[in-house]
PDB file of C-alpha atoms in Angstrom:
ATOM      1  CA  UNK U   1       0.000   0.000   0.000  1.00 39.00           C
ATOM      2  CA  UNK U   2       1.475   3.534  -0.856  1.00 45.00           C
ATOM      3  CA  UNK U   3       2.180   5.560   1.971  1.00 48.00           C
ATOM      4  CA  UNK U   4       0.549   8.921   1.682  1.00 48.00           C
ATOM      5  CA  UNK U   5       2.631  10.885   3.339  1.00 49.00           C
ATOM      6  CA  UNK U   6       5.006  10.151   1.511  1.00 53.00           C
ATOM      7  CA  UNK U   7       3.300  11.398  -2.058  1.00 58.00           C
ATOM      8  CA  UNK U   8       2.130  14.300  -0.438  1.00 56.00           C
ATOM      9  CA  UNK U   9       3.070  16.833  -3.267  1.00 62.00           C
ATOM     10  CA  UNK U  10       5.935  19.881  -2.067  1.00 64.00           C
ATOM     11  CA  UNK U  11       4.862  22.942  -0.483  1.00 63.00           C
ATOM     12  CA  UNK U  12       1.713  21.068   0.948  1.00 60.00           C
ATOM     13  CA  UNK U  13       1.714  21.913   4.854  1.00 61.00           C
ATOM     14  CA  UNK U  14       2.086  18.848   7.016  1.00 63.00           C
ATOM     15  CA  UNK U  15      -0.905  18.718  10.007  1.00 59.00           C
ATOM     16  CA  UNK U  16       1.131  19.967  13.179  1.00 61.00           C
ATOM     17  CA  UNK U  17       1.399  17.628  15.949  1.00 64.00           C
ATOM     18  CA  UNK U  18       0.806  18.409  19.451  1.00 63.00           C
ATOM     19  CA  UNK U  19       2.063  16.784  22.407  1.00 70.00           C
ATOM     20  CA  UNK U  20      -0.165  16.838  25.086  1.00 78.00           C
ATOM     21  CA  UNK U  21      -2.674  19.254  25.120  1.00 85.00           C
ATOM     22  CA  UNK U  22      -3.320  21.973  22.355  1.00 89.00           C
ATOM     23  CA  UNK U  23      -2.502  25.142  24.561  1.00 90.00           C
ATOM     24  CA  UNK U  24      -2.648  27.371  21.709  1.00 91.00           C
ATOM     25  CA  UNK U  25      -6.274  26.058  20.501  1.00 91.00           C
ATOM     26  CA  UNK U  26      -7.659  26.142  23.833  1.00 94.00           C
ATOM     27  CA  UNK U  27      -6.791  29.748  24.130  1.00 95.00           C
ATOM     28  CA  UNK U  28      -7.930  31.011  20.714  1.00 95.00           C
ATOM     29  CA  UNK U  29     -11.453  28.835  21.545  1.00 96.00           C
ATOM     30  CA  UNK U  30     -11.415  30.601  25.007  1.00 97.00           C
ATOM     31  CA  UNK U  31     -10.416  33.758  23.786  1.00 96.00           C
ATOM     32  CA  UNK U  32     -13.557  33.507  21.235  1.00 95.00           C
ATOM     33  CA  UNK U  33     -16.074  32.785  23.757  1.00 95.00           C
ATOM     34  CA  UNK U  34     -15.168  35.622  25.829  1.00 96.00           C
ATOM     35  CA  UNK U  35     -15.312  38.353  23.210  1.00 95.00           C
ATOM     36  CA  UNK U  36     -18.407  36.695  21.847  1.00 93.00           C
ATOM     37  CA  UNK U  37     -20.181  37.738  25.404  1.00 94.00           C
ATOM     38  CA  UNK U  38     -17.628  40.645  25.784  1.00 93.00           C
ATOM     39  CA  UNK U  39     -18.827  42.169  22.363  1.00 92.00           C
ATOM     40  CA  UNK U  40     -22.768  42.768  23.658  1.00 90.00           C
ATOM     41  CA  UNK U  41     -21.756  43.312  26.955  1.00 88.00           C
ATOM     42  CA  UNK U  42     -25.126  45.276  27.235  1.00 88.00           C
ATOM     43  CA  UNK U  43     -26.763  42.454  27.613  1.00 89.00           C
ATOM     44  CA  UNK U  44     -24.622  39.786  28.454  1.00 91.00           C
ATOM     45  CA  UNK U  45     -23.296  41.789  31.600  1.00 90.00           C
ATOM     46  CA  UNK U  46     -25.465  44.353  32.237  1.00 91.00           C
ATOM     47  CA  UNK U  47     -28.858  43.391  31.957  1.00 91.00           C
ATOM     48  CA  UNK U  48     -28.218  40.589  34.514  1.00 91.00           C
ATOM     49  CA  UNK U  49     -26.805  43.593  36.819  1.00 91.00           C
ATOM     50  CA  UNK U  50     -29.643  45.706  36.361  1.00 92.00           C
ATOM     51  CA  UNK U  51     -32.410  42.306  37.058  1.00 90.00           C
ATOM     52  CA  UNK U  52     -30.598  42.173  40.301  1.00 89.00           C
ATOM     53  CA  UNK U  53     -30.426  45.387  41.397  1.00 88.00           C
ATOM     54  CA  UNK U  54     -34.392  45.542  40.267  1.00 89.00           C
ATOM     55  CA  UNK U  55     -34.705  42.144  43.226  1.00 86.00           C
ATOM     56  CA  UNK U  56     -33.023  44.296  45.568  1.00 84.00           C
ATOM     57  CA  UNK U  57     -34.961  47.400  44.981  1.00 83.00           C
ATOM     58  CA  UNK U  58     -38.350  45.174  45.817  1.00 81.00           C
ATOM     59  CA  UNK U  59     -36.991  42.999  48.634  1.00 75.00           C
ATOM     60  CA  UNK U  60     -35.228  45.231  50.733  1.00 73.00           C
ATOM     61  CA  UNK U  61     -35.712  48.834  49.592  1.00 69.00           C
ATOM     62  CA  UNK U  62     -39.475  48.469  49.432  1.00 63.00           C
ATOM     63  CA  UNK U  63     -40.031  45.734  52.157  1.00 63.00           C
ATOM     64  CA  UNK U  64     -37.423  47.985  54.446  1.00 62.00           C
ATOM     65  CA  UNK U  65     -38.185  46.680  58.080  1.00 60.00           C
ATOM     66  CA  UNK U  66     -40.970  44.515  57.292  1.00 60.00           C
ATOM     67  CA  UNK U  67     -38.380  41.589  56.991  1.00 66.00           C
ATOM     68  CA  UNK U  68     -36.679  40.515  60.297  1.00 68.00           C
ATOM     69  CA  UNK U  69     -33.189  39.525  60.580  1.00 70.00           C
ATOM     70  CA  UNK U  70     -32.819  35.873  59.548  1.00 72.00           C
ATOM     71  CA  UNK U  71     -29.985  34.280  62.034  1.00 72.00           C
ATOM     72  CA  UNK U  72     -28.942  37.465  63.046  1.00 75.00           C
ATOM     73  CA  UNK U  73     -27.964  38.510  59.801  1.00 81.00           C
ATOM     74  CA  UNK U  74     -30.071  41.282  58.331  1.00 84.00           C
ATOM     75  CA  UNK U  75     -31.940  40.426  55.276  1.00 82.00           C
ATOM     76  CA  UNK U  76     -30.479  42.820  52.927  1.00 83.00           C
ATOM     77  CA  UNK U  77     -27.067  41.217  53.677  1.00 88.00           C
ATOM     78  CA  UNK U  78     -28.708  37.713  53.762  1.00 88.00           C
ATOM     79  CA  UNK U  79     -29.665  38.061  50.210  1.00 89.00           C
ATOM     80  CA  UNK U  80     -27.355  39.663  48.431  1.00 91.00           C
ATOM     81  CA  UNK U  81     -24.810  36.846  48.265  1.00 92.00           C
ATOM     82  CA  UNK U  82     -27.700  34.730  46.894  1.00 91.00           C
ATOM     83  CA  UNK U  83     -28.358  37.118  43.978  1.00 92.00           C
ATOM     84  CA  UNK U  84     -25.126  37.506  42.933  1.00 94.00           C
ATOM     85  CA  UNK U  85     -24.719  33.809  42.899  1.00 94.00           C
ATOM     86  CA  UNK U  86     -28.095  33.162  41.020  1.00 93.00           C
ATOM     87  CA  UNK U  87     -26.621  36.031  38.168  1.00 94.00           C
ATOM     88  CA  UNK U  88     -23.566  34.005  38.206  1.00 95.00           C
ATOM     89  CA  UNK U  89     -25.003  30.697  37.616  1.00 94.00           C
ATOM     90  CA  UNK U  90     -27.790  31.776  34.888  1.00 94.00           C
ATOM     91  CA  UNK U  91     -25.213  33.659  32.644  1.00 95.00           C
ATOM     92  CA  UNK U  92     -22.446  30.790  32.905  1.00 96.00           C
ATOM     93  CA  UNK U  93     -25.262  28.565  31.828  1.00 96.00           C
ATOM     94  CA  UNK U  94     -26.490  30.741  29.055  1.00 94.00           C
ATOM     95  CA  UNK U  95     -22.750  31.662  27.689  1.00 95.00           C
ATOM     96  CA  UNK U  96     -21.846  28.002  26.537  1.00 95.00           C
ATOM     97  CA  UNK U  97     -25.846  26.456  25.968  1.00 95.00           C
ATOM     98  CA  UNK U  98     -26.084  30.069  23.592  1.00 93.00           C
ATOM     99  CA  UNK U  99     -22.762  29.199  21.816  1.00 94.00           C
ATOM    100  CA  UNK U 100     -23.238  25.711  21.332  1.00 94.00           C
ATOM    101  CA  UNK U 101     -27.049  25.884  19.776  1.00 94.00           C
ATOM    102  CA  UNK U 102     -26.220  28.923  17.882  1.00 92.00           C
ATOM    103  CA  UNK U 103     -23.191  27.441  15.982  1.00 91.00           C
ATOM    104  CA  UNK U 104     -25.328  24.628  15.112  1.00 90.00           C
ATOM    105  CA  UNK U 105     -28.319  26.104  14.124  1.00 89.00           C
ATOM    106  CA  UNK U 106     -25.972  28.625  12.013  1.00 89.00           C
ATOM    107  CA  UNK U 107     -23.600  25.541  10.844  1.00 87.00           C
ATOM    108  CA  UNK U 108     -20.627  27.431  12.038  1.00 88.00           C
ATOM    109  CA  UNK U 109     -19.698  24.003  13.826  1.00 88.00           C
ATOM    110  CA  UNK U 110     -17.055  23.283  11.979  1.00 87.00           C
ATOM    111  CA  UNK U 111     -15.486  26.465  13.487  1.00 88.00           C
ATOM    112  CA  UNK U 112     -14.070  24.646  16.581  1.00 90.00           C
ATOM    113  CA  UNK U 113     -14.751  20.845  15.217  1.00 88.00           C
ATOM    114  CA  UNK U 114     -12.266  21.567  11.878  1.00 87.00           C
ATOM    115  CA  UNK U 115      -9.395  22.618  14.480  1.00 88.00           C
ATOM    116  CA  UNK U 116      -7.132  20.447  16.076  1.00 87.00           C
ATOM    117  CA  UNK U 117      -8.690  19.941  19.016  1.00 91.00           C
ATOM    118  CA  UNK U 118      -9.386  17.317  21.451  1.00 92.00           C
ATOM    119  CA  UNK U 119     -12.572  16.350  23.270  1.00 93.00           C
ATOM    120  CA  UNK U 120     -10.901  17.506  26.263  1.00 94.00           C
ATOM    121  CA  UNK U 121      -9.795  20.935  24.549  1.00 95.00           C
ATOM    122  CA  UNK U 122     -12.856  21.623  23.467  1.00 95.00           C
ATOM    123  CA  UNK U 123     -14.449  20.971  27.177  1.00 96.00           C
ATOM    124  CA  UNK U 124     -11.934  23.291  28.501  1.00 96.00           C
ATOM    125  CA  UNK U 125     -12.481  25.689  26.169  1.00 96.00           C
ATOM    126  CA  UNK U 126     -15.890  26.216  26.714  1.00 97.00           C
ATOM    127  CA  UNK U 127     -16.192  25.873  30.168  1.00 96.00           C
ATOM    128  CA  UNK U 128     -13.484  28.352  31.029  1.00 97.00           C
ATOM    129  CA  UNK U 129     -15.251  31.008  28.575  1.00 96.00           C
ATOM    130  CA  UNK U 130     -18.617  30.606  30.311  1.00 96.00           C
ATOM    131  CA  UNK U 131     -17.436  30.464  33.670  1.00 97.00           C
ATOM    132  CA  UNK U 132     -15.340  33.623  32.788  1.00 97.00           C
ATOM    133  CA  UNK U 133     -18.700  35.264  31.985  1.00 96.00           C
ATOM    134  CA  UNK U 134     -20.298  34.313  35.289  1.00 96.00           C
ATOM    135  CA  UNK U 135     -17.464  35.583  37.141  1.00 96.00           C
ATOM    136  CA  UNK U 136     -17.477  38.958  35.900  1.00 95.00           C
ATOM    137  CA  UNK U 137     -20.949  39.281  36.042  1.00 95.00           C
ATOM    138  CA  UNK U 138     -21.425  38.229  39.624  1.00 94.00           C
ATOM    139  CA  UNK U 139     -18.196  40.783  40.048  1.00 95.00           C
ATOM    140  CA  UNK U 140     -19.913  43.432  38.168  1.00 94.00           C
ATOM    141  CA  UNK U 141     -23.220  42.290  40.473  1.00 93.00           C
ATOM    142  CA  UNK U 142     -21.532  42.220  44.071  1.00 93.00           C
ATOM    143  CA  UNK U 143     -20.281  46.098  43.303  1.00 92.00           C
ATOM    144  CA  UNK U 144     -23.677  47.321  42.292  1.00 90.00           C
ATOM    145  CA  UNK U 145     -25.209  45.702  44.967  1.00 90.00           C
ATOM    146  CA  UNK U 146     -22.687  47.451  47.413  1.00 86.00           C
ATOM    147  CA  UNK U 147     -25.094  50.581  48.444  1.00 84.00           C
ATOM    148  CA  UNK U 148     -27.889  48.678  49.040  1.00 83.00           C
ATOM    149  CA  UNK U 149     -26.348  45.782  51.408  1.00 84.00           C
ATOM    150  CA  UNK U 150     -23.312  46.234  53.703  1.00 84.00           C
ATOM    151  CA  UNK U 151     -21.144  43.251  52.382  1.00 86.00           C
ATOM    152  CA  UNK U 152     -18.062  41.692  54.427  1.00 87.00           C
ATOM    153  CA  UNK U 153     -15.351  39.387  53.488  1.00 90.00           C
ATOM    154  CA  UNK U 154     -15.713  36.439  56.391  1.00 92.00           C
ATOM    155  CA  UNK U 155     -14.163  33.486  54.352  1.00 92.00           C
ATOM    156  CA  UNK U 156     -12.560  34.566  50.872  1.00 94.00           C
ATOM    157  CA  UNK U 157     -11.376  31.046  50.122  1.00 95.00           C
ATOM    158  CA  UNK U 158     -14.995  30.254  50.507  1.00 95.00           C
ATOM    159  CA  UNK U 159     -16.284  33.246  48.141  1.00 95.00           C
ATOM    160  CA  UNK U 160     -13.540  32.293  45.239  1.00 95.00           C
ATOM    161  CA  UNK U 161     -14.346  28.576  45.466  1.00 95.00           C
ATOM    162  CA  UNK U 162     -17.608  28.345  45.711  1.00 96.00           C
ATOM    163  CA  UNK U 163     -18.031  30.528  43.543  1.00 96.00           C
ATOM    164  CA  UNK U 164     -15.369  29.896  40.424  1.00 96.00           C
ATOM    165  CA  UNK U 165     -16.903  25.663  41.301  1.00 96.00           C
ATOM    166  CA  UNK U 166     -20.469  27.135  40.415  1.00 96.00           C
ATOM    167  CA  UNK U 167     -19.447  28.895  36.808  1.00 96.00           C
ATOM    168  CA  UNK U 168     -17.412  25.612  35.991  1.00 96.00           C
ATOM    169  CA  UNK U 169     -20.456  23.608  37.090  1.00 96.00           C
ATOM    170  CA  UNK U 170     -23.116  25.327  35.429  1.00 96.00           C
ATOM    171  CA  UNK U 171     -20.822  26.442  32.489  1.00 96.00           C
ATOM    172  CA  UNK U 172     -20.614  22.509  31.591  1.00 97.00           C
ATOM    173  CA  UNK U 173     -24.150  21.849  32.171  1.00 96.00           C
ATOM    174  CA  UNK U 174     -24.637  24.962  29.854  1.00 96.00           C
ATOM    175  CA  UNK U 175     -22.710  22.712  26.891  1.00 96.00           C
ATOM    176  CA  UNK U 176     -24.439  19.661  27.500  1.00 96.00           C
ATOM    177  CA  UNK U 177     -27.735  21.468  27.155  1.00 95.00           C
ATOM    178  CA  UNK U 178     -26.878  23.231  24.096  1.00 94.00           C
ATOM    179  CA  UNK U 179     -25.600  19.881  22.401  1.00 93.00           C
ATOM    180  CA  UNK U 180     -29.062  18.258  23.496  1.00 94.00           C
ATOM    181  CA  UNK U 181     -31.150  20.999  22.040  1.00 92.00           C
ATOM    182  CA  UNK U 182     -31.921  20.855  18.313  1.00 90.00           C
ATOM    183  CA  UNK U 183     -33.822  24.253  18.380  1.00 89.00           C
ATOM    184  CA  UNK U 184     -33.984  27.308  20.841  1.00 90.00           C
ATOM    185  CA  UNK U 185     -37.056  26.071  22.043  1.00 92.00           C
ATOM    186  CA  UNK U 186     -35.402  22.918  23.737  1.00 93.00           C
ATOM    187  CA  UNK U 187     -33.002  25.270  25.410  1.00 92.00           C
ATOM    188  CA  UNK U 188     -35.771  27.635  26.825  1.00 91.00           C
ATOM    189  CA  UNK U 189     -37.191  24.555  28.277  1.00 93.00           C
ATOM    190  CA  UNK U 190     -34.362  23.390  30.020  1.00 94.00           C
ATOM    191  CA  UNK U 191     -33.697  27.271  31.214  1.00 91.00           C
ATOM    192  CA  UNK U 192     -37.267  27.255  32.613  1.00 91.00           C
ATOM    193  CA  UNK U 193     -38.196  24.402  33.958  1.00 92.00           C
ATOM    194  CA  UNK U 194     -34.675  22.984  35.060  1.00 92.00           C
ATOM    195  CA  UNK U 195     -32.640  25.846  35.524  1.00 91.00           C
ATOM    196  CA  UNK U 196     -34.896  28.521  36.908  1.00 89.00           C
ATOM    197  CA  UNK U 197     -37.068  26.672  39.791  1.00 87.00           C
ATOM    198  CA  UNK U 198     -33.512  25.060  41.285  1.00 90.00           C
ATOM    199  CA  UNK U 199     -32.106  28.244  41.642  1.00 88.00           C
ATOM    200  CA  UNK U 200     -35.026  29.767  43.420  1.00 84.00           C
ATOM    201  CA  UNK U 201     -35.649  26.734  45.353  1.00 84.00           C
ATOM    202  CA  UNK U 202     -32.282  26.755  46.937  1.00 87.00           C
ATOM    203  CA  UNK U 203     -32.555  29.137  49.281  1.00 83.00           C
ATOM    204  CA  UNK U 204     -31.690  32.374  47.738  1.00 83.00           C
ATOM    205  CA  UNK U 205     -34.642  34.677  49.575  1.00 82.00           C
ATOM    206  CA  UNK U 206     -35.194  32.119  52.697  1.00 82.00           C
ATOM    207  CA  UNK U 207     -33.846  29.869  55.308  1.00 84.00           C
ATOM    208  CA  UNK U 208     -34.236  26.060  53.933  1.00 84.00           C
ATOM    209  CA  UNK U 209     -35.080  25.210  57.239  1.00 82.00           C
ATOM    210  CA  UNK U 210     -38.120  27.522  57.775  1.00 80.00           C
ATOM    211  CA  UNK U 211     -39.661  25.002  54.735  1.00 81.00           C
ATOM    212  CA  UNK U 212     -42.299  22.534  55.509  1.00 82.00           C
ATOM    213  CA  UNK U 213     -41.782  18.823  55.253  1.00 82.00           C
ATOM    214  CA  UNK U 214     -41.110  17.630  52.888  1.00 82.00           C
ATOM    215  CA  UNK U 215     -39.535  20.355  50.899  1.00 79.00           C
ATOM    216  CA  UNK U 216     -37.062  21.347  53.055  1.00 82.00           C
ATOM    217  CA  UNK U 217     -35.438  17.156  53.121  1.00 84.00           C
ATOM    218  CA  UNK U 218     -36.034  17.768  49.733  1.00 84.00           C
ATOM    219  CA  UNK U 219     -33.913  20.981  49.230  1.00 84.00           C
ATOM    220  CA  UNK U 220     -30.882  19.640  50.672  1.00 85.00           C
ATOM    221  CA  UNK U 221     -30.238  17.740  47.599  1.00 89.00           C
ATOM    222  CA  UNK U 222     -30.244  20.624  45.516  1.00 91.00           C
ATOM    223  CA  UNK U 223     -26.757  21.215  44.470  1.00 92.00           C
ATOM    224  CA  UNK U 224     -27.440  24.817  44.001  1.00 93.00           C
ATOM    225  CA  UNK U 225     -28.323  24.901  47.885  1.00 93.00           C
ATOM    226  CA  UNK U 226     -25.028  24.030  48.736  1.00 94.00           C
ATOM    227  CA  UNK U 227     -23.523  26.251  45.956  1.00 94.00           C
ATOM    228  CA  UNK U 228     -25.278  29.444  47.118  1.00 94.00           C
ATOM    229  CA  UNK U 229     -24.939  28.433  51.016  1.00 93.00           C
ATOM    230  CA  UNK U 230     -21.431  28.109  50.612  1.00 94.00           C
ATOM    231  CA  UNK U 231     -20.713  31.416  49.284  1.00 95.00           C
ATOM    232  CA  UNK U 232     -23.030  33.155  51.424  1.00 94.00           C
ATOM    233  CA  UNK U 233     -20.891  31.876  54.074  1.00 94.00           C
ATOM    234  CA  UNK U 234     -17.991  33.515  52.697  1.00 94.00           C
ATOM    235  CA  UNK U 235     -19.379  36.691  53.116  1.00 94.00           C
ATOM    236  CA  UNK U 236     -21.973  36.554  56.689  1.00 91.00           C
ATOM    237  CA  UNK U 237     -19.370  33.693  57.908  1.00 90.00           C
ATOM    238  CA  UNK U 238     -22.822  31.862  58.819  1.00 89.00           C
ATOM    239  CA  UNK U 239     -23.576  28.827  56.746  1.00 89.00           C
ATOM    240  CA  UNK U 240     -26.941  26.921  57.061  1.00 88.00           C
ATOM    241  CA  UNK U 241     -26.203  23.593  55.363  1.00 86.00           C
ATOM    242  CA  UNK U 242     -22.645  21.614  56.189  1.00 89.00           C
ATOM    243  CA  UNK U 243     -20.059  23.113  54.437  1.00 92.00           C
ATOM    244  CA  UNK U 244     -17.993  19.981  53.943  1.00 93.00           C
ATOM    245  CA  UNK U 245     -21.115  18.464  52.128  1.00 92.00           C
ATOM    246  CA  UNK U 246     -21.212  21.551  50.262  1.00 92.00           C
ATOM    247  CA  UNK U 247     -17.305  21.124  49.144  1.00 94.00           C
ATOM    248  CA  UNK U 248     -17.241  17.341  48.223  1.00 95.00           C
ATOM    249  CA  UNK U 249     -20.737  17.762  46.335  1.00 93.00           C
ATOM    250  CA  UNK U 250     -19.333  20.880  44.256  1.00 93.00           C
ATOM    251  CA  UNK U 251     -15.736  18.884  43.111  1.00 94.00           C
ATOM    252  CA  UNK U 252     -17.681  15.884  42.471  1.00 95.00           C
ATOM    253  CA  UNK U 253     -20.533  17.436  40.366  1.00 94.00           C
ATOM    254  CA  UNK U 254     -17.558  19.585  38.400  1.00 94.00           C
ATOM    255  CA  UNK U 255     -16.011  16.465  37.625  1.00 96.00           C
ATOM    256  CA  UNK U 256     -18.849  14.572  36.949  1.00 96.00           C
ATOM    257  CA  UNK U 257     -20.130  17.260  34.399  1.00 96.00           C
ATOM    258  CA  UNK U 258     -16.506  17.632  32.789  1.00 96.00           C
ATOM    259  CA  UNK U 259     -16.256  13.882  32.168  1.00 97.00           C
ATOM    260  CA  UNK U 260     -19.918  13.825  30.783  1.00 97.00           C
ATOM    261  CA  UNK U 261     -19.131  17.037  28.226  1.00 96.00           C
ATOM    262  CA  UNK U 262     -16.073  15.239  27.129  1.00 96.00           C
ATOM    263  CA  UNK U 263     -17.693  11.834  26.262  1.00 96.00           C
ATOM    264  CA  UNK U 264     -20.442  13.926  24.583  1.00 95.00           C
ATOM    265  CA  UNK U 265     -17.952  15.563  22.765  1.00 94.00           C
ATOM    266  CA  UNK U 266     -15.833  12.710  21.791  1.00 92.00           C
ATOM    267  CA  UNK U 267     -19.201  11.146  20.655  1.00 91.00           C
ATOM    268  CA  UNK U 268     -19.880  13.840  18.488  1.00 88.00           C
ATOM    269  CA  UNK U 269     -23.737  13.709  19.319  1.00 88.00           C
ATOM    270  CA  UNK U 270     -25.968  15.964  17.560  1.00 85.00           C
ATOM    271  CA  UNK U 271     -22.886  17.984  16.793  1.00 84.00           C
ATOM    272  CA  UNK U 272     -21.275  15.528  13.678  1.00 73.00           C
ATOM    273  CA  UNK U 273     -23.896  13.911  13.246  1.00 63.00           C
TER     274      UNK U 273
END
């Protein structure tokens, strides 16, 4: 059998070969997710701001002194960490699920698929561009949100962990949603009926505890409970769940969504085929 390589005609480049991972690909994918967000920053960045800053005006300016302290901690500072988290996680989900369904409604796939780039490369490309959006939009958030609550810095390992595992979590589940759904409809369904009633049903405007049987058994199995209780702690230094729960649940649902988007991706399901 002829070898093709070797009647590959002159002045052809060879494919380059990459030892290990594709450092340079990653960054040019990651690079192109964030100025895709970066570009309408309007509304990828601040319309999330402004939705918050709209919760805060009705729960604390215009309920001011009709809600007690919860724990001690006064409700204004209660929740503000659990806004800023819910921005975070809705707009790392949105970056990569919006990428994803766009480039295949569009058929600009073969954007990232004709690259060299691994399964794994591609994973890591992603997630680090959506969780790179959540991040600076819960930064952007926590500033604006600065009048209205007095915010402290009790744990900052907890705020930067809690928070970075969150936008990697929901950054991943954010690209397997947008490789499951065919149209934008399938997306707004997952958004809405998946997305949306976890994060308000984790806590964000209440103590867990304060729920009725059997909701509130039922609530501590919500990942974003522990997500949002964790880095509330970081700022009140008062956490309602166990944090240790909330740290081994948060590396092993990042690592169980990173090995699920790279078999996905390695499948090439509803993406090649």
């Amino acid at each position: 059998m002829t070898d093709l390589a070797s009647t590959r005609p002159p002045g052809l480049p060879t494919p380059r070969h990459y030892a290990g991972i594709n450092w340079i690909g990653v960054q040019t994918l990651y690079l192109r997710e964030v100025r895709r967000f970066w570009k309408v920053g309007a509304q990828t960045v601040a319309a999330p701001v402004v939705t918050t800053l709209l919760y805060m005006l009705v729960f604390v300016v215009a309920l001011q002194g009709a809600r007690p302290p919860l724990h001690g901690t006064p409700f204004a500072e209660f929740v503000a960490p659990g806004l800023i988290m819910m921005a975070m996680l809705n707009n790392a989900f949105a970056n990569a699920s919006s990428s994803l369904i766009q480039a295949k409604i569009m058929g600009t796939s073969t954007d990232f698929l004709t690259p060299p780039l691994s399964p794994l490369e591609l994973t890591i490309g992603f997630s680090l561009g959506a969780a790179t959006r959540g991040l600076a939009v819960g930064l952007v958030t926590a500033v604006c949100v600065l009048p209205f609550a007095k915010l402290g810095v009790a744990n900052l390992f907890a705020i930067v962990g809690f928070g970075a595992a969150a936008c990697l979590f929901m950054g991943m589940t954010g690209v397997l949603a947008g490789l499951w759904s065919e149209k934008f409809d399938h997306l707004s369904a997952v958004q809405n009926f998946v997305v949306m009633p976890m994060t308000f049903l984790s806590g964000t405007f209440y103590l867990v505890e304060n729920l009725p049987e059997p909701f509130a058994t039922i609530s501590h199995w919500n990942p974003f409970f522990y997500l949002i209780d964790g880095f509330r702690y970081g700022f009140i230094g008062q956490a309602e769940g166990d944090l240790r729960i909330g740290v081994v649940m948060s590396v092993v649902l990042t690592v169980v969504m990173a090995v699920a988007c790279w078999l996905v991706f390695k499948s090439g399901w509803r993406l090649k085929s």
